[in-house]
Amino acid sequence: MVRLKLRSTYVLLSGRDLIQKRNLILYKKYVFLFFLMLFSSVSFATVYYVSSSGDDSKSGTSPSEAWRSLNKVNSFTPKPGDQVLFSRGDHWVGTLTVNGSGTAGSPVVYGAYGTGEDPKIYASEEITGWTKHSGNIYKATFGKEIKQIFIDGNRAKLARYPNSGYLSVTSVLGSTKFSSSGLNSGINYTGAAWVGRSTAFTIYSKTVTASSSQTLTINSAPYGSLGAGEGFFLADKLEFLDSPGEWYYDAASGTVYLWTPSGDSPGNHTIRGAILDNGINISSKNYVKVENLAILHSSTDAIYINNGDYITIHNNNIVAPDEHGIHIPSGGSSATTITNNKIYNANTNGIRLYSNSSVISDNLVQGTGLLDNINKTATAGDNFGSGMYLRGNDIKTTYNRIINSGYNGINWKGQNCLISYNYINGACQVLDDGAGIYTYNGSNYSAPGSKGSEVLHNIILNVHGNSEGFTHSYNTGYGIYMDNNTHHIQIKNNLVSGASSGICLHDAGAIEVSNNTVMDALLAVRISGVKAVNTIQNNLFYLTNRTGNFVWWKNSHQHMIFKMESSVSCDYNTYIDHYESAPFSHGGGDRTFDQWKSLTKKDTHSTFDNSPLAKGETEELFYNDTKQAKTITLEKTIYKDLDGKQVSGSITLQPFTSKILIKTTSENTNTNQSPVIQG
């Protein structure tokens, strides 16, 4: 027995009672320690404030104690849960370098506080002290290398020749040597940047190393080799500065030259020169969140993430990086989340990512890799100008808006990826042989590539391709493109409208194409080579009277399918063409639907509507590219649906669905009525 004294009272405890008492004491001790640790971890998480009116000698732990500089922030190592918040309405010049990692549930956060515009982080610096050079050209001394110039926030054009479009290679004299009759033989082009198209789907930059009259030598052979008739332009010589809005920087003298758009002094404007590679740098850090910041004018990448897991980039505004908006190179990153960002006028890619198990959602990527924006850095690789270039397994890419891309809208490669509910408008505006949504598996069909991926409920518009500057006379822009040896992918419930070809399966296998709508394509479906049975069923293919140049025909009518491969299952489709009776191509000629079925043994249960439209009738496409149901008012016009039933009043479309209606010449006199379908 053990005798204990509790509150001046003696209690006798047995051995079992003593053990239970000790266990209770230990339990209470552990509970206390747990809550102490929890409280400690929470209490140690601190919010730090940064303001342009702050003071780096202060604590930073309140708005009145705010730090001032990026140098102070970059010298600080945050702990899990810490937040570093920048004052809205303020701006900084420099690179924000992330120095600490968070943990699951307690990320390190870089964000904003206060009211007004999001805080700006410039990779550019203001240039002042302008004097007249000659004519409308002004100059200023600036001793830092400049990659880009911005006039009142707008990117200026690096001086180039010609000012728009391309010159052409006249003759090839070697792998790096050529002549061009368009060159001015009186100019020494040595040192200029050469930017040229050497394949349909690439544009590369090189340096001119020798110049003699109309003959140039570049420092290395471009991908695909030089070829007669291929286009190029030259940039980055003072002799080329001959138009409003152009600039040139002479590194030897540290002098920048500028012709403003209105021809007046740059002193009347805010002129900024891009001097820093990155706006934000995250290297070998995990569990970091960057949100509500504006990152502007980077010489290379706005946000660079290397070897980091669980990084979140949310609700940032990225403007005019010379290469990538958000760049995650290969080498170990995973579980990246990129949401609600706006990325404008990146040159190489809006988002370039190597990261498994990532989420890319609700971003706007606009104006990527457009010809007028290119300075002198068209980076190596065949995806310059793609809005998104994604590599990794289990990536979810949803609800993004990708508008006006020089090359692909989305280029992905990885197993079990989801590409769904994206709105893509205007891909392949500079290059050819690309698509709104594209994947490629190289030369080995047995490699997994993008196996198990799904392309669902996307809206893809206006992918015509651009052959300007290359040697063929036709455009090849595809809505959805499954390229070499791609296999085991589902393509369902997508809309493609306005393309050279709607859906392309090239040397692909086990692709399921179902319940899609393809409208206004020069060729609705292109199949060239089959590695395993592909299925094309329950789709709507609707041709219009728009003509154009495609690879097999010039200035001709639109076609449904060109040359059906034997190992393709094609049935239960709806084909509509009100303009041509023989839009199917097989065996070297145009075919009627009956001939097509007889020759191919396909489409047994499919239908073909070839009835002509009445005089004055036109087809119209309606679609909903939002997350909510959308009601579209038809005003006074009476429409017909594809079954011939009249539609008036309004129609309601669910998210990412579409409807084709025939606009008639009749009017609805009762515009207040609910939508009516008259059968």
XYZ file of C-alpha atoms in Angstrom:
679
model
C 0.000 0.000 0.000
C 1.087 3.554 -0.708
C 0.099 6.444 1.464
C -0.588 9.749 -0.409
C -1.475 13.049 1.116
C -4.046 14.958 -0.967
C -5.360 18.270 0.380
C -4.239 17.308 3.912
C -6.133 14.041 3.642
C -4.390 10.703 3.668
C -5.592 8.153 1.129
C -4.507 4.558 0.889
C -4.009 3.316 -2.694
C -3.584 -0.231 -3.868
C -0.992 -1.139 -6.524
C -3.677 -1.119 -9.243
C -4.992 2.240 -8.037
C -1.484 3.619 -8.095
C -0.965 2.541 -11.725
C -4.266 4.080 -12.766
C -3.357 7.284 -10.975
C 0.002 7.444 -12.706
C -1.637 6.786 -16.095
C -4.083 9.610 -15.478
C -1.252 11.966 -14.598
C 0.689 10.940 -17.729
C -2.423 11.354 -19.898
C -3.011 14.868 -18.573
C 0.658 15.655 -19.112
C 0.558 14.520 -22.730
C -2.666 16.407 -23.425
C -1.094 19.520 -21.928
C 2.045 19.090 -24.039
C -0.036 18.542 -27.181
C -1.981 21.748 -26.709
C 1.198 23.570 -25.725
C 2.839 22.464 -28.978
C -0.270 23.347 -30.974
C -0.477 26.754 -29.332
C 3.226 27.295 -29.870
C 3.068 26.446 -33.570
C 0.126 28.782 -34.094
C 1.527 31.561 -31.977
C 4.851 31.443 -33.831
C 3.154 32.079 -37.213
C 3.536 35.791 -37.868
C 2.210 38.254 -40.418
C 4.831 40.645 -41.780
C 3.981 43.816 -43.682
C 5.894 45.597 -46.447
C 5.176 49.139 -47.619
C 7.003 51.639 -49.823
C 6.760 54.055 -46.892
C 8.051 51.489 -44.386
C 11.388 51.125 -42.630
C 13.591 48.036 -42.795
C 14.835 48.662 -39.254
C 11.357 48.081 -37.828
C 9.791 44.774 -36.797
C 7.516 44.431 -39.827
C 4.791 42.862 -37.692
C 2.123 45.536 -38.210
C 1.264 48.068 -40.928
C 2.745 50.819 -38.762
C 5.927 48.747 -38.321
C 6.155 47.720 -42.002
C 9.394 46.912 -43.781
C 10.290 48.873 -46.874
C 12.435 46.927 -49.353
C 12.594 43.673 -51.260
C 16.149 43.279 -49.985
C 14.783 43.069 -46.449
C 12.143 40.541 -47.490
C 14.691 38.461 -49.402
C 17.048 38.351 -46.400
C 14.270 37.041 -44.167
C 13.584 33.327 -43.633
C 9.885 32.785 -42.900
C 8.643 29.891 -40.816
C 5.645 27.638 -41.594
C 2.465 29.681 -41.455
C 4.210 33.042 -41.774
C 2.750 35.590 -44.181
C 4.608 38.386 -45.941
C 2.091 40.923 -47.219
C 2.800 43.832 -49.552
C 0.790 47.035 -49.442
C -1.741 47.454 -52.233
C -1.150 50.510 -54.368
C 2.641 50.290 -53.893
C 5.336 48.977 -56.219
C 8.872 47.618 -56.011
C 11.676 46.968 -58.502
C 13.480 43.690 -58.028
C 13.107 39.936 -57.711
C 11.179 38.494 -54.791
C 13.150 35.467 -53.598
C 11.357 32.951 -51.401
C 13.637 31.826 -48.564
C 11.497 29.499 -46.467
C 9.269 26.432 -46.717
C 5.946 25.814 -45.055
C 4.272 22.572 -44.093
C 1.011 20.882 -44.965
C -1.703 23.143 -43.616
C 0.785 25.915 -42.787
C 2.255 27.244 -46.014
C 4.465 30.275 -46.240
C 2.328 32.969 -47.887
C 3.352 35.992 -49.947
C 0.394 38.238 -50.643
C -1.206 41.647 -50.254
C -2.949 43.829 -47.683
C -4.900 47.054 -47.774
C -7.052 48.497 -50.542
C -6.413 49.551 -54.123
C -4.481 47.906 -56.928
C -2.510 44.761 -56.202
C 1.087 45.485 -55.241
C 3.392 45.536 -58.270
C 6.763 43.854 -58.548
C 8.623 45.223 -61.543
C 11.522 43.507 -63.246
C 11.936 46.778 -65.115
C 13.358 50.126 -64.109
C 12.305 53.600 -65.203
C 14.552 55.320 -67.753
C 14.936 59.105 -67.693
C 17.281 61.756 -69.062
C 16.221 61.656 -72.696
C 17.818 63.816 -75.376
C 17.202 63.932 -79.116
C 19.386 61.675 -81.236
C 18.090 62.460 -84.724
C 14.694 63.015 -86.282
C 12.093 61.389 -84.041
C 14.644 59.171 -82.292
C 15.646 60.008 -78.715
C 18.350 58.473 -76.563
C 19.265 58.063 -72.916
C 22.217 56.605 -71.051
C 21.291 53.483 -69.124
C 24.098 51.269 -67.909
C 22.101 48.072 -67.444
C 21.352 45.480 -70.104
C 17.807 45.870 -71.389
C 15.716 42.997 -72.737
C 12.415 44.857 -73.216
C 11.104 48.431 -73.298
C 7.667 49.576 -72.119
C 6.050 52.896 -73.015
C 3.306 53.840 -70.549
C 2.944 50.153 -69.736
C 2.805 48.932 -73.345
C 5.540 46.750 -74.784
C 7.538 48.504 -77.510
C 8.894 46.653 -80.520
C 12.600 45.922 -80.753
C 13.837 47.554 -83.977
C 13.423 45.039 -86.783
C 13.681 44.628 -90.510
C 11.193 44.394 -92.094
C 8.830 46.211 -89.745
C 6.132 43.593 -90.249
C 5.998 40.127 -91.719
C 9.045 38.343 -93.103
C 11.816 38.437 -95.657
C 12.411 35.185 -97.554
C 15.451 32.972 -97.979
C 16.328 33.130 -101.676
C 18.983 30.420 -101.780
C 20.691 28.176 -99.237
C 24.493 28.205 -99.341
C 25.153 25.946 -96.369
C 23.625 24.742 -93.115
C 24.095 28.227 -91.604
C 24.538 30.386 -94.713
C 21.965 31.818 -97.097
C 21.146 34.743 -99.330
C 18.032 36.890 -99.531
C 17.191 39.295 -102.316
C 15.174 41.357 -99.826
C 18.247 42.473 -97.888
C 19.789 45.914 -98.276
C 23.295 45.167 -99.525
C 24.605 48.391 -97.979
C 23.989 47.305 -94.363
C 26.361 45.222 -92.267
C 24.013 42.852 -90.467
C 26.663 41.242 -88.263
C 25.448 41.017 -84.681
C 21.769 41.249 -85.568
C 19.272 38.745 -84.249
C 17.865 36.397 -86.909
C 14.365 35.108 -86.138
C 13.080 32.613 -88.674
C 10.670 29.827 -89.535
C 12.481 26.656 -90.503
C 9.489 24.331 -90.125
C 5.751 24.877 -90.142
C 5.622 24.648 -86.348
C 8.789 26.428 -85.192
C 10.277 29.888 -85.030
C 13.851 30.219 -83.772
C 16.275 32.994 -82.954
C 19.930 32.937 -83.977
C 22.705 35.514 -84.247
C 24.136 36.803 -87.514
C 27.888 36.160 -87.371
C 28.838 37.305 -90.885
C 27.306 39.640 -93.452
C 28.321 40.254 -97.056
C 25.954 42.142 -99.342
C 22.805 39.993 -99.393
C 24.433 36.912 -97.858
C 24.239 36.134 -94.131
C 25.743 33.492 -91.857
C 24.068 32.590 -88.562
C 25.751 31.050 -85.532
C 24.116 27.609 -85.790
C 21.681 25.710 -87.970
C 18.020 26.087 -86.987
C 15.804 23.102 -86.286
C 14.623 21.584 -89.547
C 17.415 23.299 -91.537
C 17.370 26.388 -93.721
C 15.217 26.213 -96.832
C 14.510 28.419 -99.818
C 11.284 30.361 -99.387
C 11.344 30.247 -95.588
C 10.633 33.490 -93.774
C 12.766 35.425 -91.324
C 13.192 38.896 -89.893
C 16.222 40.636 -88.430
C 16.243 42.652 -85.200
C 18.425 44.512 -82.748
C 20.382 46.957 -84.917
C 20.188 50.739 -84.762
C 19.835 50.786 -88.556
C 16.476 49.033 -88.178
C 15.011 51.742 -85.920
C 12.877 53.505 -88.519
C 9.293 53.430 -87.227
C 7.244 54.761 -84.320
C 7.156 52.470 -81.297
C 10.571 50.874 -81.929
C 13.659 50.791 -79.690
C 17.273 49.655 -79.638
C 19.869 49.258 -76.893
C 23.591 49.647 -77.582
C 25.279 47.574 -74.877
C 28.754 48.889 -75.718
C 27.864 52.486 -74.906
C 24.985 51.789 -72.503
C 22.653 53.873 -74.659
C 18.988 53.183 -75.324
C 17.322 54.631 -78.422
C 13.562 55.100 -78.752
C 10.986 56.426 -81.187
C 7.745 56.917 -79.294
C 4.438 56.032 -80.989
C 3.526 59.734 -81.286
C 7.053 60.885 -82.144
C 7.358 63.145 -79.098
C 9.976 63.060 -76.364
C 10.051 59.948 -74.157
C 10.227 62.435 -71.292
C 6.490 62.926 -71.784
C 5.911 59.271 -71.003
C 6.839 56.630 -68.465
C 9.545 54.507 -70.069
C 10.685 51.316 -68.365
C 13.468 48.930 -69.347
C 13.366 45.245 -68.350
C 16.588 44.430 -66.505
C 15.824 41.390 -64.310
C 15.228 37.790 -65.296
C 12.479 36.989 -62.789
C 9.834 38.736 -60.756
C 9.557 35.868 -58.251
C 12.042 33.038 -57.697
C 11.150 29.901 -55.716
C 13.914 27.291 -55.630
C 14.022 24.118 -53.500
C 11.154 25.280 -51.294
C 7.901 23.483 -50.456
C 4.428 24.533 -49.324
C 4.582 28.122 -50.531
C 1.653 30.256 -51.687
C 1.978 33.398 -53.812
C -1.219 35.370 -54.278
C -2.670 38.763 -55.178
C 0.507 40.230 -56.660
C 1.222 41.878 -60.008
C 4.479 40.753 -61.642
C 5.544 42.847 -64.595
C 8.152 43.059 -67.364
C 10.455 40.123 -66.612
C 13.360 39.564 -68.977
C 12.862 35.800 -68.749
C 10.165 34.324 -66.469
C 7.713 36.217 -64.281
C 7.486 33.379 -61.727
C 10.222 30.752 -61.721
C 9.759 27.618 -59.602
C 12.534 25.035 -59.436
C 12.387 21.799 -57.456
C 9.459 22.736 -55.257
C 6.470 20.684 -54.110
C 3.041 21.958 -53.108
C 3.530 25.436 -54.521
C 0.358 27.477 -55.043
C 0.232 30.426 -57.449
C -3.155 32.089 -57.045
C -4.857 35.239 -58.326
C -1.770 37.021 -59.626
C -1.566 39.422 -62.555
C 1.414 38.658 -64.820
C 2.283 41.114 -67.579
C 4.658 40.764 -70.546
C 7.475 38.404 -69.549
C 9.860 37.919 -72.464
C 9.690 34.147 -72.062
C 7.312 32.445 -69.607
C 4.601 33.690 -67.313
C 4.982 30.771 -64.885
C 7.889 28.397 -65.467
C 8.482 25.103 -63.655
C 11.346 23.268 -65.390
C 11.889 19.527 -65.258
C 13.719 18.285 -62.226
C 11.559 17.346 -59.281
C 8.537 19.579 -58.708
C 5.113 18.092 -57.996
C 1.635 18.974 -56.762
C 1.659 22.527 -58.130
C -1.564 24.537 -57.993
C -1.992 27.407 -60.464
C -5.392 29.078 -60.171
C -7.153 32.322 -61.091
C -4.086 34.027 -62.546
C -4.080 36.420 -65.504
C -1.082 36.096 -67.812
C -0.820 38.652 -70.601
C 1.576 38.766 -73.551
C 4.142 36.183 -72.509
C 6.340 35.379 -75.449
C 7.411 31.740 -75.106
C 4.615 30.186 -73.002
C 2.020 31.529 -70.623
C 2.550 28.493 -68.375
C 5.377 25.986 -68.880
C 5.198 23.217 -66.307
C 6.858 19.905 -65.487
C 5.011 18.755 -62.374
C 2.999 15.626 -61.591
C -0.338 15.775 -59.790
C -0.880 19.452 -60.489
C -4.014 21.582 -60.816
C -4.247 24.377 -63.391
C -7.628 26.033 -63.209
C -9.503 29.264 -63.927
C -6.527 31.096 -65.416
C -6.611 33.612 -68.262
C -3.682 33.302 -70.685
C -3.837 35.869 -73.458
C -1.591 37.022 -76.294
C 1.176 34.404 -76.061
C 3.998 34.437 -78.612
C 2.437 36.866 -81.076
C 4.656 37.982 -83.941
C 4.698 41.705 -83.146
C 5.675 41.014 -79.523
C 8.754 38.921 -80.244
C 11.977 40.719 -79.360
C 15.013 38.588 -80.190
C 14.482 35.562 -77.967
C 12.546 32.816 -79.699
C 13.698 30.050 -77.374
C 14.812 26.607 -78.465
C 12.123 23.964 -78.711
C 9.109 23.451 -80.914
C 6.521 25.053 -78.668
C 7.265 28.743 -78.792
C 3.968 30.587 -78.517
C 1.885 27.881 -76.794
C -0.446 29.243 -74.135
C 0.202 26.235 -71.897
C 2.958 23.638 -72.220
C 2.330 20.929 -69.613
C 4.346 17.829 -68.780
C 3.483 15.416 -65.995
C 1.033 12.713 -64.985
C -2.312 13.315 -63.282
C -2.551 16.999 -64.202
C -6.004 18.588 -64.083
C -6.408 21.509 -66.486
C -9.883 22.982 -66.161
C -11.856 26.185 -66.755
C -8.963 28.106 -68.255
C -9.367 30.788 -70.922
C -6.596 30.792 -73.519
C -6.950 33.523 -76.104
C -4.758 34.421 -79.094
C -1.757 32.113 -78.973
C 1.009 32.032 -81.546
C 1.013 28.228 -81.491
C -0.957 25.677 -79.455
C -3.546 26.635 -76.894
C -2.776 23.678 -74.603
C 0.065 21.251 -75.319
C 0.106 18.477 -72.731
C 1.840 15.136 -72.329
C 1.262 12.867 -69.374
C -0.804 9.917 -68.230
C -4.258 10.220 -66.705
C -4.552 13.940 -67.278
C -7.851 15.789 -67.449
C -8.288 18.649 -69.920
C -11.833 19.860 -69.456
C -14.066 22.937 -69.576
C -11.394 25.144 -71.146
C -12.202 27.996 -73.549
C -9.614 28.362 -76.299
C -10.018 31.038 -78.953
C -7.405 31.882 -81.571
C -4.569 29.335 -81.424
C -1.932 28.967 -84.196
C -1.909 32.669 -85.043
C 1.809 32.664 -85.929
C 2.702 29.019 -86.571
C 1.142 26.013 -88.269
C 0.615 22.304 -87.676
C -0.660 22.843 -84.143
C -3.977 22.915 -82.344
C -6.199 24.319 -79.681
C -5.495 21.135 -77.684
C -2.497 19.005 -78.661
C -0.495 15.998 -77.499
C 2.366 14.015 -79.000
C 3.999 10.709 -78.118
C 7.146 10.590 -80.235
C 8.279 7.553 -82.201
C 7.409 4.776 -79.733
C 3.785 3.675 -79.602
C 4.443 1.452 -76.584
C 5.526 4.456 -74.509
C 2.696 5.572 -72.198
C 2.619 9.161 -73.441
C -0.779 10.582 -72.500
C -2.493 7.230 -71.957
C -5.623 7.391 -69.849
C -6.182 11.102 -70.376
C -9.525 12.747 -71.116
C -10.349 15.793 -73.237
C -13.870 16.775 -72.218
C -16.320 19.674 -72.589
C -13.859 22.168 -74.081
C -14.821 25.029 -76.410
C -12.225 25.613 -79.151
C -12.701 28.398 -81.684
C -10.767 29.908 -84.606
C -7.733 27.689 -85.054
C -6.897 28.284 -88.694
C -3.106 28.101 -88.661
C -0.738 30.531 -90.343
C 1.493 29.535 -93.255
C 2.926 33.042 -93.700
C 6.690 32.787 -93.601
C 6.760 29.125 -94.535
C 6.860 27.286 -97.825
C 3.425 25.723 -98.120
C 0.403 27.655 -99.365
C -2.183 26.138 -97.042
C -2.932 26.493 -93.331
C -3.065 23.553 -90.927
C -4.625 24.533 -87.643
C -6.539 21.826 -85.764
C -9.095 22.043 -83.011
C -7.910 18.855 -81.263
C -4.778 17.057 -82.462
C -3.634 13.587 -81.367
C -0.168 13.393 -82.927
C 2.379 10.624 -83.448
C 1.704 7.408 -81.507
C -0.773 8.943 -79.078
C -3.083 6.282 -77.651
C -5.885 5.476 -75.206
C -7.448 8.916 -74.870
C -11.105 9.945 -74.687
C -12.275 13.040 -76.592
C -15.857 13.760 -75.607
C -18.416 16.568 -75.577
C -16.137 19.216 -77.058
C -17.053 22.033 -79.451
C -14.694 22.962 -82.288
C -15.690 25.765 -84.635
C -13.651 27.664 -87.198
C -10.589 25.530 -87.944
C -8.643 24.157 -90.848
C -9.466 20.733 -89.435
C -11.640 19.972 -86.453
C -10.095 16.782 -85.065
C -6.883 15.134 -86.256
C -5.771 11.603 -85.400
C -2.258 11.097 -86.790
C -0.685 7.659 -86.302
C -2.804 7.346 -83.179
C -4.615 4.405 -81.646
C -7.411 3.569 -79.220
C -8.776 7.116 -79.334
C -12.474 7.504 -78.562
C -14.089 10.519 -80.262
C -17.713 10.819 -79.215
C -20.475 13.373 -78.654
C -18.413 16.249 -80.046
C -19.635 19.073 -82.275
C -17.401 20.197 -85.127
C -18.637 23.146 -87.157
C -17.121 25.247 -89.931
C -13.924 23.261 -90.517
C -12.334 22.872 -93.930
C -12.019 19.226 -92.921
C -14.069 18.010 -89.983
C -11.966 14.920 -89.201
C -8.499 14.040 -90.445
C -7.251 10.488 -89.945
C -3.768 9.685 -91.212
C -2.379 6.403 -90.013
C -3.884 4.184 -87.315
C -1.977 2.165 -84.709
C -5.060 0.616 -83.070
C -8.808 0.875 -83.548
C -10.086 4.432 -83.103
C -13.777 5.063 -82.456
C -15.701 8.009 -83.951
C -19.337 7.841 -82.865
C -22.302 10.027 -81.913
C -20.686 13.251 -83.135
C -22.241 16.199 -84.968
C -20.245 17.362 -87.991
C -21.656 20.532 -89.537
C -20.105 22.128 -92.625
C -20.568 25.706 -93.814
C -19.872 27.501 -97.080
C -16.581 29.060 -95.901
C -13.752 28.020 -98.209
C -9.994 28.015 -97.771
C -6.735 26.298 -98.579
C -6.058 22.916 -97.050
C -3.409 20.342 -97.769
C -5.363 18.300 -100.355
C -7.441 21.004 -102.011
C -7.334 24.723 -102.666
C -10.274 27.166 -102.561
C -12.667 24.276 -102.373
C -15.708 23.373 -100.311
C -15.484 21.927 -96.832
C -15.178 18.187 -96.354
C -16.295 15.776 -93.659
C -13.617 13.086 -93.563
C -10.693 12.440 -95.872
C -9.855 8.805 -96.605
C -11.251 6.556 -93.906
C -8.767 4.043 -92.513
C -10.025 0.475 -92.262
C -9.268 0.130 -88.540
C -11.622 2.940 -87.491
C -15.052 2.409 -86.012
C -17.207 5.234 -87.390
C -20.960 5.196 -86.813
C -24.004 6.914 -85.289
C -22.748 10.327 -86.379
C -24.839 13.213 -87.687
C -23.474 14.881 -90.823
C -24.938 18.162 -92.085
C -23.948 20.063 -95.215
C -26.467 22.401 -96.836
C -24.097 23.434 -99.626
C -22.448 20.378 -101.200
C -23.845 16.942 -102.013
C -20.497 15.119 -102.006
C -18.419 16.357 -99.034
C -16.861 12.968 -98.224
C -13.432 12.154 -99.695
C -12.226 8.619 -100.295
C -10.181 6.895 -102.925
C -9.083 10.071 -104.660
C -12.436 11.752 -105.184
C -15.375 13.481 -103.536
C -18.167 11.099 -102.550
C -21.809 11.284 -101.669
C -22.873 9.833 -98.355
C -24.152 6.656 -99.997
C -20.915 6.229 -101.918
C -18.966 6.871 -98.747
C -20.813 4.180 -96.831
C -20.492 1.714 -99.689
C -16.749 2.269 -100.126
C -15.751 2.459 -96.474
C -18.303 0.092 -94.890
C -18.696 2.737 -92.174
C -21.484 4.914 -90.771
C -24.227 2.333 -91.169
C -26.407 4.077 -88.619
C -25.235 7.649 -89.265
C -27.368 10.295 -90.985
C -26.613 12.985 -93.563
C -28.722 16.124 -93.997
C -28.037 17.677 -97.369
C -31.187 19.757 -97.679
C -30.465 23.280 -98.969
C -31.224 26.282 -96.805
C -34.049 28.534 -97.877
C -33.147 31.897 -99.378
C -31.846 34.227 -96.685
C -31.361 31.493 -94.087
C -28.019 31.195 -92.303
C -26.673 28.998 -89.556
C -25.590 30.445 -86.229
C -23.636 28.878 -83.398
C -24.574 29.614 -79.797
C -22.412 28.459 -76.899
C -22.008 28.970 -73.179
C -18.409 29.336 -72.002
C -19.301 30.078 -68.365
C -19.865 27.975 -65.242
C -23.532 28.953 -64.966
C -26.533 28.261 -67.145
C -26.862 31.012 -69.742
C -30.033 32.340 -71.341
C -29.622 33.831 -74.808
C -32.331 36.131 -76.134
C -33.209 35.571 -79.766
C -35.041 38.899 -79.973
C -37.513 39.030 -82.879
C -35.890 36.422 -85.086
C -37.421 33.001 -85.517
C -34.889 30.199 -85.768
C -35.106 26.514 -86.629
C -33.297 23.758 -84.817
C -31.534 20.980 -86.687
C -34.732 18.937 -86.739
C -36.569 21.764 -88.504
C -38.611 22.852 -85.487
C -39.089 26.585 -84.985
C -37.380 28.228 -81.998
C -38.228 31.726 -80.767
C -37.899 33.888 -77.674
C -34.715 32.616 -76.008
C -32.698 29.511 -75.398
C -30.917 28.351 -72.249
C -27.593 26.561 -72.468
C -25.933 24.661 -69.668
C -22.234 25.360 -68.972
C -19.931 24.472 -71.852
C -22.660 23.307 -74.168
C -23.613 24.616 -77.583
C -26.453 24.686 -80.088
C -26.576 25.318 -83.824
C -29.715 27.048 -85.071
C -30.843 28.129 -88.530
C -31.727 31.802 -88.632
C -34.803 32.345 -90.785
C -36.183 35.491 -92.361
C -39.315 35.358 -90.199
C -39.837 37.501 -87.116
C -41.505 36.803 -83.813
C -44.045 39.522 -83.012
C -44.383 38.444 -79.357
C -40.894 39.119 -77.970
C -41.964 38.823 -74.332
C -42.933 35.190 -74.539
C -40.882 32.361 -73.119
C -38.848 30.289 -75.570
C -41.126 28.331 -77.814
C -40.290 25.334 -79.959
C -42.997 24.753 -82.499
C -43.210 21.212 -83.785
